[in-house]
Short mmCIF file of C-alpha atoms and ligand atoms in Angstrom, two decimals:
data_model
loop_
_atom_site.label_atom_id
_atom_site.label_comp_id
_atom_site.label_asym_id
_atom_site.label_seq_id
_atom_site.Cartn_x
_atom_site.Cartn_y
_atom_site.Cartn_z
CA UNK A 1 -5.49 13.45 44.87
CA UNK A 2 -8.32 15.49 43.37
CA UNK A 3 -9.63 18.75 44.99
CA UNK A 4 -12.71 20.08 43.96
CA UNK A 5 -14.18 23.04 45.66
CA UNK A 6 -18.09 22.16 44.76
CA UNK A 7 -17.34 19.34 47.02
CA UNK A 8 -18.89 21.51 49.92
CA UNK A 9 -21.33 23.22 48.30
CA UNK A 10 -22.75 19.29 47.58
CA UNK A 11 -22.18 18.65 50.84
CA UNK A 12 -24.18 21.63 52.28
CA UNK A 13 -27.45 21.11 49.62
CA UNK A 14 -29.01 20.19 52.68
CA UNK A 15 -27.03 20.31 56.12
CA UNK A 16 -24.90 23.08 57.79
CA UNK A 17 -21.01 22.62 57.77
CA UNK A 18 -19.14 24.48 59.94
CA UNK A 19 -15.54 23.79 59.90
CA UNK A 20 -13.60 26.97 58.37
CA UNK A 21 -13.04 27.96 62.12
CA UNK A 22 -10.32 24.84 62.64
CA UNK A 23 -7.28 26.06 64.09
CA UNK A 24 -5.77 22.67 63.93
CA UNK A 25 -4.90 23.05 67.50
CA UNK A 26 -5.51 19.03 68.80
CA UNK A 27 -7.24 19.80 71.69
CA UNK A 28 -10.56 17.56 69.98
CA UNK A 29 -7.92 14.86 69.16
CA UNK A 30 -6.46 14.78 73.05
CA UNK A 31 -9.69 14.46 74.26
CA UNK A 32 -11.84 12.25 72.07
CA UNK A 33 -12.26 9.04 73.97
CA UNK A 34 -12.13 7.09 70.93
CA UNK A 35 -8.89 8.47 69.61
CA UNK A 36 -10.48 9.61 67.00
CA UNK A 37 -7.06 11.52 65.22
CA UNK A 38 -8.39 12.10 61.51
CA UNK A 39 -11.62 13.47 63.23
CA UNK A 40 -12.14 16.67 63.38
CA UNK A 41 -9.18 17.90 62.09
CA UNK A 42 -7.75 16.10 59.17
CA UNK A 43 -11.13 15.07 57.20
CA UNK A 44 -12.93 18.51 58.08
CA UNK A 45 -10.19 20.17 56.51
CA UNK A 46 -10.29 17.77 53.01
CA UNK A 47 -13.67 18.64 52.93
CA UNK A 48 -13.25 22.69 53.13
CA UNK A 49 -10.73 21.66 50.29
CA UNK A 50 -12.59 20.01 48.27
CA UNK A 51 -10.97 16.31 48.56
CA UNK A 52 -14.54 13.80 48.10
CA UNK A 53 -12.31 10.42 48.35
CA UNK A 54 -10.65 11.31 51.71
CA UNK A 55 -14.72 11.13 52.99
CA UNK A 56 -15.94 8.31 51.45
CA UNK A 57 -12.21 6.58 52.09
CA UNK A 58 -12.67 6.90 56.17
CA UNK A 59 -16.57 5.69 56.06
CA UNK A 60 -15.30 3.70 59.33
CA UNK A 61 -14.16 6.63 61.08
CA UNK A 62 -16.49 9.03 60.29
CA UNK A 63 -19.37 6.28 62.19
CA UNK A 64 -16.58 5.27 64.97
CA UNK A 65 -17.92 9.05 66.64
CA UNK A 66 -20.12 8.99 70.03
CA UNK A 67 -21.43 12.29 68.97
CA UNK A 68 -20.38 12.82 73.04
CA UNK A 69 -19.26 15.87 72.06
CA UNK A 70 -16.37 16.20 74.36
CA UNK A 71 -14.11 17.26 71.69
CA UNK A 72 -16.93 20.42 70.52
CA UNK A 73 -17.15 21.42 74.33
CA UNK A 74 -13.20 22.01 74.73
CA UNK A 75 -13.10 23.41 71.36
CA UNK A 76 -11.66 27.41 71.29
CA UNK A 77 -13.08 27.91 68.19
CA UNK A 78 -16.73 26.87 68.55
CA UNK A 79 -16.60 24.32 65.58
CA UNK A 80 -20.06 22.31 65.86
CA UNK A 81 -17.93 19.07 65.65
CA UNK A 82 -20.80 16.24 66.25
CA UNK A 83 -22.97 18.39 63.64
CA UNK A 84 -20.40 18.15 61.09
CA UNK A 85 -19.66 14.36 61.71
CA UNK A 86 -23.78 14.30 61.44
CA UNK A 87 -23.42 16.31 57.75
CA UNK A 88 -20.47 13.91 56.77
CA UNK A 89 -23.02 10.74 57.47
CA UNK A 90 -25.60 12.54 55.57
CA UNK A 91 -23.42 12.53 52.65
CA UNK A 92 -22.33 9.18 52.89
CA UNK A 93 -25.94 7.89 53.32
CA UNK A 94 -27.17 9.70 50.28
CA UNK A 95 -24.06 9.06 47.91
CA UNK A 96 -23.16 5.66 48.83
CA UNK A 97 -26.10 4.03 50.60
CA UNK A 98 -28.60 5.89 48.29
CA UNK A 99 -30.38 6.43 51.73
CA UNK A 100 -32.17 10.32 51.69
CA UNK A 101 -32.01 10.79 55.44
CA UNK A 102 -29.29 10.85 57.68
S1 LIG B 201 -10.45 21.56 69.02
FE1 LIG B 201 -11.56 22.78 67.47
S2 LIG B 201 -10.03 24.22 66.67
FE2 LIG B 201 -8.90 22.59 67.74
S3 LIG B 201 -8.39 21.09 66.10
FE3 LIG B 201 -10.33 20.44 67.05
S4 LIG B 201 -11.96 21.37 65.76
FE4 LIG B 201 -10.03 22.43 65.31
S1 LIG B 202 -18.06 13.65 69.38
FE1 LIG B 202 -16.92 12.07 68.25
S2 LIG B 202 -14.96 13.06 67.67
FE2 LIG B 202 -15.88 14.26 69.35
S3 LIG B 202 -15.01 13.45 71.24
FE3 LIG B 202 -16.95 12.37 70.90
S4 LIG B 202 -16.37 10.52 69.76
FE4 LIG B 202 -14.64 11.94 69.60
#
């Protein structure tokens, strides 16, 4: 597994990512009514890292979210979760759907 760290400086050309904060605590997991276990915590975390083909590996994920935010309301450390799934679709759109918006 690669890990390049210009992978979130690509990602934030043009869309705030906010994910640093993670404490990896699983509240977001225990409450996410899709079950959603990779999201926030695991694939935020590849990005601050760096690892591109985590992202583009868990396209299905990353568009299971509600954007209900019920996992950024319990969060204790303020991480703008639904923004960040919002950035990671971005991403996808532009790199593998060649799309410019979100
Ligand atoms: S609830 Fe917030 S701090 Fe806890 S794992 Fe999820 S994103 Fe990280
Ligand atoms: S915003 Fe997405 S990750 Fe968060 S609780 Fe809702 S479905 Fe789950």
């Amino acid at each position: 597994m690669r890990a390049d760290s210009r992978f979130i400086d690509e990602i934030k050309t043009t869309e705030s990512f906010n994910a640093t904060a993670c404490m990896n605590c699983g509240v977001c997991t225990a409450i996410c009514p899709m079950g959603l276990d990779l999201l926030p915590r695991q694939l935020f975390r590849y990005v601050v890292i760096g690892v591109e083909k985590k992202v583009l590996e868990n396209q299905e994920t990353i568009y299971s979210c509600l954007m209900c935010k019920m996992c950024e309301q319990n969060c204790p450390a303020g991480v703008e979760i639904a923004e960040n799934v919002r950035t990671l679709r971005g991403y996808i759109n532009r790199k593998v759907f060649r799309l410019s918006g979100n």
